[in-house]
Coordinates of C-alpha atoms and ligand atoms in Angstrom, one line a residue:
Chain A
M1 CA -13.3 31.1 -10.2
T2 CA -13.0 27.6 -9.4
W3 CA -10.7 25.4 -9.5
E4 CA -9.9 21.7 -10.1
T5 CA -6.9 19.9 -7.9
I6 CA -5.3 17.1 -10.1
I7 CA -3.4 14.7 -8.6
G8 CA -1.2 12.2 -9.6
L9 CA 0.6 9.7 -7.2
E10 CA 3.8 7.9 -7.6
V11 CA 3.5 4.6 -5.0
H12 CA 6.0 2.4 -4.4
V13 CA 5.4 -0.4 -2.2
E14 CA 8.2 -2.9 -0.7
L15 CA 8.4 -6.6 -2.1
K16 CA 7.8 -9.7 0.0
T17 CA 11.4 -10.8 -1.5
E18 CA 13.3 -12.8 1.5
S19 CA 16.6 -11.2 0.7
K20 CA 17.4 -7.8 -0.8
I21 CA 17.1 -7.4 -5.0
F22 CA 20.9 -6.8 -5.4
C23 CA 22.3 -9.3 -2.9
N24 CA 22.0 -11.9 -0.6
C25 CA 21.3 -9.3 2.1
S26 CA 17.6 -10.4 4.7
T27 CA 14.8 -7.7 4.3
R28 CA 13.4 -8.7 7.4
F29 CA 11.9 -5.9 9.2
G30 CA 13.2 -4.8 12.3
G31 CA 16.7 -5.9 13.1
E32 CA 19.0 -4.8 15.0
P33 CA 21.4 -1.4 12.9
N34 CA 23.7 -2.5 9.9
T35 CA 23.2 -6.6 10.8
Q36 CA 21.9 -7.7 7.2
V37 CA 24.4 -5.4 4.9
C38 CA 27.0 -6.5 2.7
P39 CA 29.5 -4.9 0.2
V40 CA 26.8 -4.4 -2.5
C41 CA 24.1 -3.2 -0.5
L42 CA 26.9 -0.6 1.4
G43 CA 27.9 0.3 -1.8
L44 CA 31.0 -0.4 -1.3
P45 CA 33.9 -0.5 -4.1
G46 CA 34.3 -3.9 -6.3
A47 CA 30.8 -5.0 -5.1
L48 CA 28.3 -6.3 -8.0
P49 CA 24.6 -6.3 -8.1
V50 CA 23.0 -9.5 -9.3
L51 CA 19.4 -9.4 -9.4
N52 CA 17.6 -11.1 -7.1
Q53 CA 14.6 -13.4 -10.1
Q54 CA 12.1 -13.1 -7.1
A55 CA 12.1 -9.5 -7.3
L56 CA 11.4 -9.5 -11.3
E57 CA 8.5 -12.0 -10.9
F58 CA 6.6 -10.3 -8.1
A59 CA 7.2 -7.2 -10.1
T60 CA 5.5 -8.9 -13.1
R61 CA 3.1 -10.4 -11.0
A62 CA 2.2 -7.0 -9.9
A63 CA 2.4 -5.5 -13.6
L64 CA 0.0 -8.1 -14.9
A65 CA -2.6 -7.4 -11.5
L66 CA -2.9 -3.8 -12.5
N67 CA -3.1 -4.5 -16.3
C68 CA 0.0 -2.9 -17.3
Q69 CA 1.7 -4.4 -20.8
I70 CA 4.6 -6.4 -20.0
A71 CA 7.9 -4.9 -21.7
G72 CA 9.9 -7.1 -24.1
Y73 CA 13.1 -5.1 -23.5
S74 CA 14.1 -3.6 -19.5
K75 CA 17.1 -2.2 -18.0
F76 CA 18.7 -0.8 -14.9
D77 CA 19.9 2.8 -14.9
R78 CA 21.7 4.7 -11.8
K79 CA 19.8 7.5 -10.7
N80 CA 22.3 9.8 -9.4
Y81 CA 22.2 12.2 -6.2
F82 CA 23.6 12.7 -2.4
Y83 CA 22.0 11.3 -0.1
P84 CA 23.1 10.1 3.4
D85 CA 20.9 7.1 3.1
L86 CA 22.2 6.3 -0.4
P87 CA 25.6 4.8 -0.1
K88 CA 26.5 4.7 -4.0
A89 CA 25.5 8.2 -4.3
Y90 CA 23.5 6.6 -6.5
Q91 CA 19.7 4.7 -6.8
I92 CA 19.6 1.8 -9.0
S93 CA 16.3 1.9 -11.0
Q94 CA 14.7 1.8 -13.8
Y95 CA 14.9 5.4 -16.6
D96 CA 13.6 4.9 -20.2
L97 CA 12.9 1.5 -20.4
P98 CA 10.8 0.0 -17.4
L99 CA 9.4 -2.9 -17.2
A100 CA 5.8 -2.3 -17.6
E101 CA 3.2 0.3 -18.9
H102 CA -0.1 1.3 -20.2
G103 CA -2.0 -0.5 -16.8
H104 CA -4.8 1.4 -15.0
V105 CA -6.7 0.3 -12.1
D106 CA -10.7 0.1 -11.8
F107 CA -12.3 1.4 -8.2
I108 CA -15.5 2.4 -7.1
F109 CA -15.8 6.4 -5.7
G110 CA -18.9 8.4 -4.9
G111 CA -20.8 5.5 -6.3
E112 CA -19.4 6.4 -10.0
P113 CA -16.8 3.5 -11.9
R114 CA -13.9 5.4 -12.1
R115 CA -10.8 4.1 -13.6
V116 CA -7.2 5.7 -13.0
R117 CA -4.7 5.1 -15.7
I118 CA -1.0 3.3 -14.6
R119 CA 1.7 5.2 -16.8
R120 CA 4.3 2.7 -15.6
I121 CA 5.3 0.6 -13.3
H122 CA 9.8 0.0 -12.9
L123 CA 11.6 -1.5 -10.0
E124 CA 14.4 -0.4 -8.2
E125 CA 16.1 -0.5 -4.8
D126 CA 14.5 1.1 -1.4
A127 CA 17.4 3.3 0.4
G128 CA 18.7 2.7 4.1
K129 CA 17.1 4.7 6.9
L130 CA 18.0 7.7 8.8
L131 CA 17.6 8.7 12.4
H132 CA 17.3 11.4 14.0
S133 CA 17.8 12.8 17.1
E134 CA 13.8 14.3 17.1
D135 CA 12.4 10.6 16.5
G136 CA 13.8 9.4 19.6
G137 CA 15.8 7.1 18.1
L138 CA 19.6 6.0 18.7
S139 CA 21.2 9.5 18.2
A140 CA 21.0 11.6 20.8
D141 CA 23.6 14.5 20.1
A142 CA 21.3 17.3 17.8
N143 CA 23.9 17.5 15.3
V144 CA 24.4 13.9 13.8
S145 CA 21.9 11.4 12.0
L146 CA 22.7 7.9 12.3
V147 CA 22.1 5.6 9.2
D148 CA 21.5 1.7 9.1
F149 CA 21.8 0.3 6.0
N150 CA 19.5 -3.1 6.9
R151 CA 16.9 -1.1 4.7
S152 CA 19.4 -0.2 2.0
G153 CA 18.3 -2.5 -1.0
V154 CA 15.1 -3.5 0.1
P155 CA 13.1 -4.2 -4.0
L156 CA 10.6 -1.6 -4.8
I157 CA 8.6 -1.2 -6.9
E158 CA 7.6 2.2 -8.4
I159 CA 3.9 2.3 -9.9
V160 CA 3.4 5.6 -11.5
S161 CA -0.5 6.8 -12.1
E162 CA -1.7 9.3 -15.1
P163 CA -2.5 12.5 -13.4
D164 CA -5.9 11.3 -13.5
L165 CA -7.5 11.7 -9.9
R166 CA -9.1 15.1 -8.9
S167 CA -9.5 14.8 -4.6
G168 CA -7.9 14.0 -1.8
E169 CA -11.2 11.6 -0.9
E170 CA -10.3 10.1 -4.4
A171 CA -6.7 9.4 -4.3
R172 CA -7.1 7.2 -1.4
A173 CA -10.4 5.5 -2.8
Y174 CA -7.5 4.4 -5.4
L175 CA -4.6 3.6 -2.8
N176 CA -7.1 1.1 -1.2
R177 CA -8.0 -0.7 -4.2
L178 CA -4.6 -0.5 -5.3
K179 CA -3.4 -1.6 -1.7
T180 CA -6.7 -4.6 -2.1
I181 CA -5.3 -5.5 -5.6
L182 CA -1.3 -5.8 -4.2
A183 CA -2.6 -7.9 -1.5
Y184 CA -4.4 -10.6 -3.6
A185 CA -1.4 -10.5 -6.0
D186 CA 0.4 -11.4 -2.6
V187 CA 3.3 -9.5 -3.8
S188 CA 4.4 -7.7 -0.2
H189 CA 3.2 -7.8 3.3
L190 CA 2.2 -4.2 2.9
K191 CA 2.8 -3.2 6.3
M192 CA 1.2 0.6 6.3
E193 CA 3.2 1.0 10.1
E194 CA 6.7 -0.8 8.1
G195 CA 6.7 1.7 5.6
N196 CA 6.0 -1.1 3.0
L197 CA 4.3 1.4 0.5
R198 CA 4.7 5.2 0.6
A199 CA 4.4 8.0 -1.9
D200 CA 4.8 10.7 -3.3
V201 CA 1.8 12.7 -4.0
N202 CA 2.0 15.1 -7.1
V203 CA -0.3 17.8 -6.8
S204 CA -1.8 20.9 -9.0
V205 CA -4.7 23.9 -9.3
R206 CA -6.2 24.7 -12.7
P207 CA -9.0 27.0 -13.1
T208 CA -12.5 24.2 -14.0
G209 CA -13.0 23.8 -17.5
S210 CA -8.8 24.7 -18.3
T211 CA -7.1 21.7 -20.1
E212 CA -3.6 22.5 -19.4
F213 CA -1.8 22.0 -16.1
G214 CA -1.0 24.5 -13.7
T215 CA 2.7 23.6 -12.0
R216 CA 2.6 21.0 -9.7
T217 CA 5.0 20.5 -6.1
E218 CA 5.3 17.2 -4.8
M219 CA 5.2 15.3 -1.7
K220 CA 7.6 12.9 -0.8
N221 CA 7.7 9.6 1.2
V222 CA 3.9 10.5 2.1
S223 CA 3.7 7.2 4.3
S224 CA -0.5 7.0 5.3
F225 CA -3.5 7.2 3.4
R226 CA -4.7 9.9 6.0
A227 CA -1.8 11.6 5.1
V228 CA -2.1 12.0 1.4
V229 CA -5.4 12.7 2.1
R230 CA -4.5 15.2 4.4
G231 CA -1.3 16.6 2.5
I232 CA -3.5 16.6 -1.2
E233 CA -6.1 19.4 0.5
Y234 CA -3.9 21.2 2.5
E235 CA -1.7 22.0 -0.8
A236 CA -5.1 22.2 -2.9
E237 CA -5.8 24.9 -0.5
R238 CA -2.4 26.7 -0.2
Q239 CA -1.9 26.9 -4.4
V240 CA -5.5 28.5 -4.8
K241 CA -4.5 31.3 -2.0
V242 CA -1.0 32.0 -3.9
L243 CA -2.9 31.7 -7.0
D244 CA -6.1 33.8 -6.0
E245 CA -3.9 36.3 -4.3
G246 CA -2.0 36.6 -7.9
G247 CA 1.1 35.2 -7.1
S248 CA 2.8 32.0 -8.5
I249 CA 3.3 28.7 -8.0
R250 CA 7.5 26.9 -7.6
Q251 CA 8.5 23.5 -8.7
E252 CA 9.2 22.1 -5.9
T253 CA 9.4 19.9 -2.9
R254 CA 7.4 20.1 0.0
Q255 CA 6.9 17.8 3.2
W256 CA 4.0 16.9 4.4
N257 CA 4.3 17.7 8.4
E258 CA 1.7 15.4 9.9
T259 CA 1.9 17.0 13.5
K260 CA 1.3 21.1 12.4
G261 CA -1.1 19.6 9.1
V262 CA 1.0 21.7 6.7
T263 CA 3.3 21.3 3.9
I264 CA 6.3 22.6 4.2
A265 CA 8.9 23.8 1.4
L266 CA 12.4 21.4 1.7
R267 CA 15.3 23.9 1.4
S268 CA 16.9 21.6 -1.6
K269 CA 19.0 22.7 -3.6
E270 CA 17.9 24.5 -7.6
E271 CA 19.5 21.2 -9.4
A272 CA 18.1 18.5 -7.0
H273 CA 16.2 17.0 -10.1
D274 CA 18.9 16.7 -12.5
Y275 CA 19.7 13.2 -11.6
R276 CA 21.7 12.4 -14.9
Y277 CA 20.3 8.6 -15.2
F278 CA 23.4 7.0 -17.5
P279 CA 22.8 3.3 -17.8
D280 CA 24.1 0.9 -15.1
P281 CA 27.0 -1.1 -16.4
D282 CA 26.8 -3.4 -13.8
L283 CA 24.2 -4.5 -14.7
P284 CA 22.8 -6.8 -18.0
A285 CA 20.0 -6.2 -19.6
L286 CA 16.2 -8.0 -19.3
D287 CA 15.1 -9.2 -22.3
I288 CA 12.0 -10.6 -21.3
S289 CA 10.7 -13.7 -22.5
R290 CA 6.4 -14.0 -23.6
D291 CA 6.4 -17.4 -21.9
F292 CA 7.9 -15.9 -18.8
V293 CA 5.7 -13.0 -18.8
E294 CA 2.8 -16.0 -19.7
G295 CA 4.1 -18.2 -16.7
V296 CA 3.4 -14.8 -14.4
R297 CA 0.0 -14.1 -15.8
A298 CA -1.0 -18.4 -15.6
N299 CA 0.1 -18.7 -12.2
L300 CA -1.5 -15.1 -11.2
P301 CA -3.6 -15.7 -8.1
E302 CA -7.3 -14.8 -7.8
L303 CA -8.1 -11.0 -8.4
P304 CA -10.6 -9.0 -6.2
D305 CA -12.9 -7.9 -9.5
A306 CA -12.8 -12.1 -10.1
R307 CA -13.3 -12.6 -6.6
Q308 CA -16.0 -10.7 -6.5
A309 CA -17.6 -11.7 -9.6
R310 CA -17.6 -15.8 -8.0
Y311 CA -18.9 -14.4 -5.1
V312 CA -22.2 -13.1 -7.1
R313 CA -21.9 -16.5 -9.1
D314 CA -21.8 -18.8 -6.7
Y315 CA -23.5 -18.0 -3.2
G316 CA -25.9 -15.2 -4.7
L317 CA -24.7 -12.6 -2.8
R318 CA -25.6 -8.9 -3.9
D319 CA -22.7 -7.1 -6.3
V320 CA -22.3 -4.9 -3.4
D321 CA -22.3 -7.1 -0.7
A322 CA -19.6 -8.9 -2.8
G323 CA -17.5 -6.2 -3.1
I324 CA -17.3 -5.4 0.3
L325 CA -16.6 -8.6 1.5
T326 CA -13.8 -9.2 -1.5
S327 CA -12.2 -5.7 -0.8
D328 CA -10.9 -7.1 1.9
L329 CA -8.0 -10.5 1.3
S330 CA -9.0 -11.3 5.0
L331 CA -12.6 -10.5 5.0
A332 CA -13.0 -12.6 2.0
A333 CA -10.8 -15.3 3.4
F334 CA -13.1 -15.8 6.9
F335 CA -16.8 -15.4 4.7
E336 CA -15.7 -18.1 2.2
E337 CA -13.9 -19.8 4.9
A338 CA -17.4 -20.0 7.1
A339 CA -19.5 -20.9 3.7
G340 CA -17.7 -23.5 3.2
L341 CA -18.1 -25.4 7.4
Y342 CA -21.9 -23.5 6.2
P343 CA -22.8 -24.5 3.1
K344 CA -26.6 -24.3 3.6
D345 CA -27.0 -20.8 3.9
P346 CA -24.1 -18.6 2.4
K347 CA -25.6 -15.2 2.4
A348 CA -26.7 -16.1 6.3
V349 CA -23.0 -16.1 6.7
A350 CA -22.5 -12.4 4.7
N351 CA -24.8 -10.8 6.6
W352 CA -23.4 -12.1 10.0
V353 CA -19.7 -11.2 8.3
L354 CA -20.9 -7.8 6.9
G355 CA -22.7 -6.9 10.0
D356 CA -22.6 -8.0 13.4
L357 CA -18.6 -8.9 13.0
L358 CA -17.4 -5.3 10.7
R359 CA -19.9 -3.6 13.5
I360 CA -17.9 -5.1 16.4
M361 CA -14.3 -4.9 14.5
N362 CA -15.1 -0.9 13.7
A363 CA -16.1 -0.6 17.1
R364 CA -12.5 -1.8 18.5
A365 CA -10.4 -0.1 15.5
A366 CA -9.7 -3.9 14.5
E367 CA -7.4 -4.8 11.5
S368 CA -8.8 -6.9 9.3
D369 CA -6.3 -9.6 9.9
E370 CA -7.0 -10.1 13.7
I371 CA -10.6 -11.3 13.0
P372 CA -11.3 -12.5 16.6
I373 CA -13.7 -15.0 16.0
T374 CA -12.8 -18.3 13.7
P375 CA -14.5 -18.9 10.9
K376 CA -15.5 -22.0 12.7
Q377 CA -17.2 -20.0 15.6
L378 CA -19.3 -18.4 12.7
A379 CA -20.4 -21.6 11.4
D380 CA -21.3 -23.3 14.8
T381 CA -23.2 -20.2 16.0
L382 CA -25.3 -20.3 13.1
M383 CA -25.5 -24.5 13.5
L384 CA -26.8 -23.8 17.2
I385 CA -29.7 -22.0 15.9
D386 CA -30.6 -24.5 13.4
R387 CA -30.7 -26.8 16.4
G388 CA -33.1 -24.8 18.3
T389 CA -30.3 -24.2 20.9
I390 CA -30.3 -21.0 20.6
S391 CA -32.4 -18.2 19.5
G392 CA -31.2 -15.3 16.4
K393 CA -31.4 -12.6 19.1
I394 CA -29.1 -14.8 21.9
A395 CA -27.0 -15.7 19.0
K396 CA -25.9 -12.1 18.6
T397 CA -25.1 -12.5 22.4
V398 CA -23.1 -15.6 21.9
F399 CA -21.1 -13.7 18.7
E400 CA -20.3 -10.6 21.0
E401 CA -18.6 -12.9 23.5
T402 CA -17.1 -15.1 21.5
M403 CA -15.2 -12.4 19.7
A404 CA -14.6 -11.1 23.4
T405 CA -13.2 -13.6 24.8
G406 CA -12.5 -16.3 21.9
K407 CA -14.3 -19.2 23.3
D408 CA -16.7 -21.0 21.2
P409 CA -20.3 -20.9 21.1
E410 CA -20.9 -23.5 22.7
V411 CA -19.1 -23.0 25.4
I412 CA -20.7 -19.6 26.0
V413 CA -23.9 -21.0 25.8
K414 CA -23.3 -23.7 28.7
E415 CA -21.4 -21.2 30.5
K416 CA -24.0 -18.6 30.6
G417 CA -26.7 -20.7 30.6
L418 CA -28.7 -19.3 27.4
V419 CA -29.7 -22.4 26.1
Q420 CA -33.6 -21.7 24.0
I421 CA -36.7 -22.4 26.0
S422 CA -38.1 -24.9 24.0
D423 CA -40.3 -26.7 26.8
T424 CA -44.2 -25.5 26.6
S425 CA -44.7 -26.3 29.9
E426 CA -42.2 -24.5 31.2
L427 CA -43.3 -21.5 28.7
E428 CA -46.8 -22.3 29.3
K429 CA -46.3 -20.6 33.2
V430 CA -44.3 -17.5 31.6
I431 CA -47.2 -16.8 29.4
A432 CA -50.3 -17.1 32.1
D433 CA -48.3 -14.4 34.0
V434 CA -47.9 -11.9 31.5
I435 CA -51.4 -12.1 30.3
A436 CA -52.1 -11.8 34.0
A437 CA -49.8 -9.0 34.2
N438 CA -51.1 -6.8 31.3
P439 CA -54.8 -6.6 30.7
Q440 CA -54.8 -3.4 28.3
P441 CA -53.2 -5.5 25.9
V442 CA -54.6 -8.2 25.9
A443 CA -58.1 -6.8 25.2
D444 CA -56.7 -4.7 22.4
F445 CA -55.2 -8.1 20.8
R446 CA -59.2 -9.5 21.5
S447 CA -60.7 -6.8 19.9
G448 CA -58.4 -6.8 16.9
K449 CA -55.9 -4.9 17.3
E450 CA -52.9 -7.3 16.4
T451 CA -49.9 -5.3 17.0
A452 CA -50.5 -5.7 20.4
L453 CA -49.3 -9.3 19.8
G454 CA -45.9 -8.1 19.5
F455 CA -45.6 -6.7 22.5
L456 CA -46.8 -8.9 24.4
V457 CA -43.8 -11.6 22.7
G458 CA -41.9 -8.9 23.5
Q459 CA -42.9 -9.1 27.3
V460 CA -42.1 -13.2 27.5
M461 CA -38.7 -12.7 26.0
K462 CA -37.9 -10.3 28.3
A463 CA -39.1 -12.3 31.1
T464 CA -36.9 -15.5 30.0
R465 CA -34.2 -12.7 29.2
G466 CA -34.4 -13.2 25.8
K467 CA -34.4 -17.3 25.9
A468 CA -37.7 -18.0 25.1
N469 CA -38.2 -19.8 21.3
P470 CA -39.9 -17.4 19.4
G471 CA -41.8 -19.6 17.3
I472 CA -43.6 -21.5 20.4
V473 CA -44.1 -18.5 22.0
N474 CA -46.3 -17.1 19.1
E475 CA -47.8 -20.5 19.2
L476 CA -48.9 -21.0 22.6
L477 CA -49.6 -17.1 23.0
M478 CA -52.5 -17.0 20.2
K479 CA -53.1 -20.2 21.5
A480 CA -53.9 -18.9 25.3
L481 CA -55.3 -16.3 24.1
K482 CA -58.5 -17.4 21.9
Chain B
M1 CA 26.3 21.6 -27.8
Q2 CA 29.0 23.8 -26.8
I3 CA 29.6 23.2 -22.7
R4 CA 30.2 26.7 -20.6
R5 CA 31.8 27.8 -17.9
E6 CA 27.9 27.9 -15.9
D7 CA 27.5 24.2 -16.9
V8 CA 30.7 23.0 -15.6
D9 CA 30.1 24.9 -12.3
H10 CA 26.8 23.0 -12.5
V11 CA 27.8 19.4 -13.1
A12 CA 30.8 19.9 -10.4
D13 CA 28.0 21.1 -7.8
L14 CA 25.5 18.1 -8.7
A15 CA 28.7 16.0 -8.1
R16 CA 30.0 17.5 -4.7
L17 CA 33.7 18.9 -6.5
S18 CA 35.2 21.8 -5.4
L19 CA 37.3 22.9 -8.5
S20 CA 39.9 25.8 -8.7
E21 CA 39.6 28.6 -10.5
E22 CA 42.0 27.2 -13.7
E23 CA 40.0 23.5 -13.2
R24 CA 36.9 25.0 -14.3
E25 CA 39.2 26.5 -17.0
K26 CA 40.9 23.5 -17.9
M27 CA 36.9 21.1 -17.5
T28 CA 35.4 23.6 -19.6
R29 CA 37.9 23.5 -22.9
E30 CA 38.2 18.9 -22.1
L31 CA 34.6 18.6 -22.1
N32 CA 34.2 21.2 -25.3
S33 CA 36.5 18.1 -26.9
I34 CA 35.0 15.4 -25.9
L35 CA 31.8 16.3 -26.8
G36 CA 33.8 17.9 -30.4
H37 CA 34.7 13.8 -30.9
V38 CA 30.6 12.5 -30.0
D39 CA 29.7 15.2 -32.1
K40 CA 31.5 13.9 -35.0
L41 CA 30.0 10.5 -34.4
N42 CA 26.5 12.1 -34.3
E43 CA 27.0 12.5 -38.3
L44 CA 27.3 8.4 -38.4
K45 CA 23.7 7.5 -40.1
T46 CA 22.2 5.0 -37.4
D47 CA 19.0 4.5 -38.8
G48 CA 17.3 1.3 -38.3
V49 CA 20.8 0.5 -35.8
Q50 CA 19.4 -0.5 -32.3
P51 CA 20.7 1.3 -29.7
T52 CA 23.9 -0.4 -27.7
F53 CA 21.5 0.0 -24.2
H54 CA 24.6 -2.1 -22.4
V55 CA 28.0 -3.2 -23.5
L56 CA 28.0 -6.6 -23.2
A57 CA 25.0 -7.5 -25.6
S58 CA 25.2 -10.8 -25.6
L59 CA 24.6 -10.8 -21.6
K60 CA 21.0 -10.7 -20.7
N61 CA 18.7 -11.7 -17.5
V62 CA 21.3 -12.3 -15.3
T63 CA 19.6 -13.0 -11.8
R64 CA 20.2 -15.1 -8.5
K65 CA 17.7 -17.2 -6.6
D66 CA 16.4 -15.9 -3.4
E67 CA 18.7 -16.4 -1.1
V68 CA 19.0 -15.0 2.0
I69 CA 23.0 -15.1 3.2
H70 CA 24.3 -13.2 6.0
G71 CA 26.8 -10.4 4.3
L72 CA 29.3 -8.5 6.8
D73 CA 29.0 -8.6 10.9
R74 CA 28.7 -5.4 11.7
D75 CA 32.2 -4.2 13.5
R76 CA 33.1 -5.3 9.9
A77 CA 30.5 -3.4 8.4
L78 CA 31.4 -0.1 10.1
Q79 CA 35.2 -0.6 10.6
N80 CA 36.1 2.3 7.9
A81 CA 33.2 5.1 9.1
P82 CA 34.8 8.2 10.0
S83 CA 32.3 8.4 12.6
Q84 CA 30.1 6.3 14.4
K85 CA 27.4 5.8 17.0
S86 CA 25.3 2.6 18.3
G87 CA 26.1 0.5 16.0
C88 CA 24.7 2.9 12.7
F89 CA 26.9 5.7 10.8
A90 CA 27.3 9.2 11.5
V91 CA 26.7 12.0 9.3
P92 CA 26.4 15.5 9.7
K93 CA 22.5 15.9 10.5
T94 CA 20.5 16.0 7.3
V95 CA 17.1 17.6 8.2
E96 CA 16.8 20.8 10.5
Ligands
ZN501 ZN1 23.5 -6.6 1.2

């Protein structure tokens, strides 16, 4: 029997407000433990939460960017459970009237267009952070965990997808697109290493062709895309094995263990999912006007699809190239600035970015927001070629050197003596030497073998360490060989 | 709807309440009486009546500006913690 994997993702994204969702404490990451807290986010009795207007706007903006419908009426509910990182013993979340519903994300997977539906997006508060001794953290005592409430109350949106994904790699493609759209919407810092984006992953399997869903398991709080992919692959394989052996899948929460590469069933109370939601009486409901929604929509930044179409239209780029450039906001911004500084040939700029720039960055595993060359330096390099100061070949050397040292291309050309040799008398001498040293190719060329010319040009370039102006070399060689 | 002893145990467990035998009896009785009253309300015809999601129906869209204001100093925040360590609240270990 063959099996099909069914995946749904609940993605939690921290919004980039200055202050928390229901109180004025700072959301800054990395502060000393429990220095960004107050009665509200510590869950002290009598404290009154008040919604951060900016969090509501960011959430609405994200929902619109993900093609959702914004609710006319929405409210907050209490999700009740006990855990030490949750000081009130309930999380303020949204249950039956979420902020937004019925969205979708379009992306390309395996060369094919795919659409994953978004079931809902709601606002909620983040929990505090637990530090365990094995994390090498502050707690050396193996019997206690330490709680830092700085993160308690940081605004989150939870983006719940329909179970439309079918493989780990497809889930990765969806997450990448989601992250790109959220970056363009400018609602989150999206720093994976700071936990700005975490996913709960629901996985089930069913016989191929079946229309019913199997029992699913849930992996909570997976904090890297790689772990999501590996977790899905492991979990699908595990479930198939259990079912093949005649067993059954238990609906449970499992934890992905990155080091061991396995999922482990969490020892959880049977009824852990009984959250007893009820409306939070501390928070008045949201009556969301169309004016508010249209105001947010009007201020929505340009989104990746629109930018891709614009690059094709305005710069004449191929759709696939525009797609790669716009898949990353920093890369797109770099390209656009460089193209602005070198308006005569945006395609050449795109080729450099997609070719040499990405190659060097990939080799260094650099993040795209740390591009080690400025758009101006790229534009200057291209202008050096135009002016005949350096050859296209030398330009690559200069470009690499700029990426490595940060020095301006003009400085590198000067320091390394890379100025192109266009002086005919100097080149004529080199050409005479090359002709003398290579009688056979010279004879070949004279007997009509045109390809021999390429070899001879190569020899001249080699003798000048790539600095000869290839156009002039060609011209002079032809003349000398006649 | 009838509340059984198991329901009381379940809810008590979720709320981390430890109930004596007598309390469990009493809770079962009282919860049934409360639900009996609610059942009475269910007899009302509520077609066309909007659900009351919030008791203060006239109060809506209460928000504040996104502004950072320092809250509690750490000593104050930790002041009533039964146990603290390294500037944190110390709790019984949560993960095996
Ligand atoms: Zn606070």
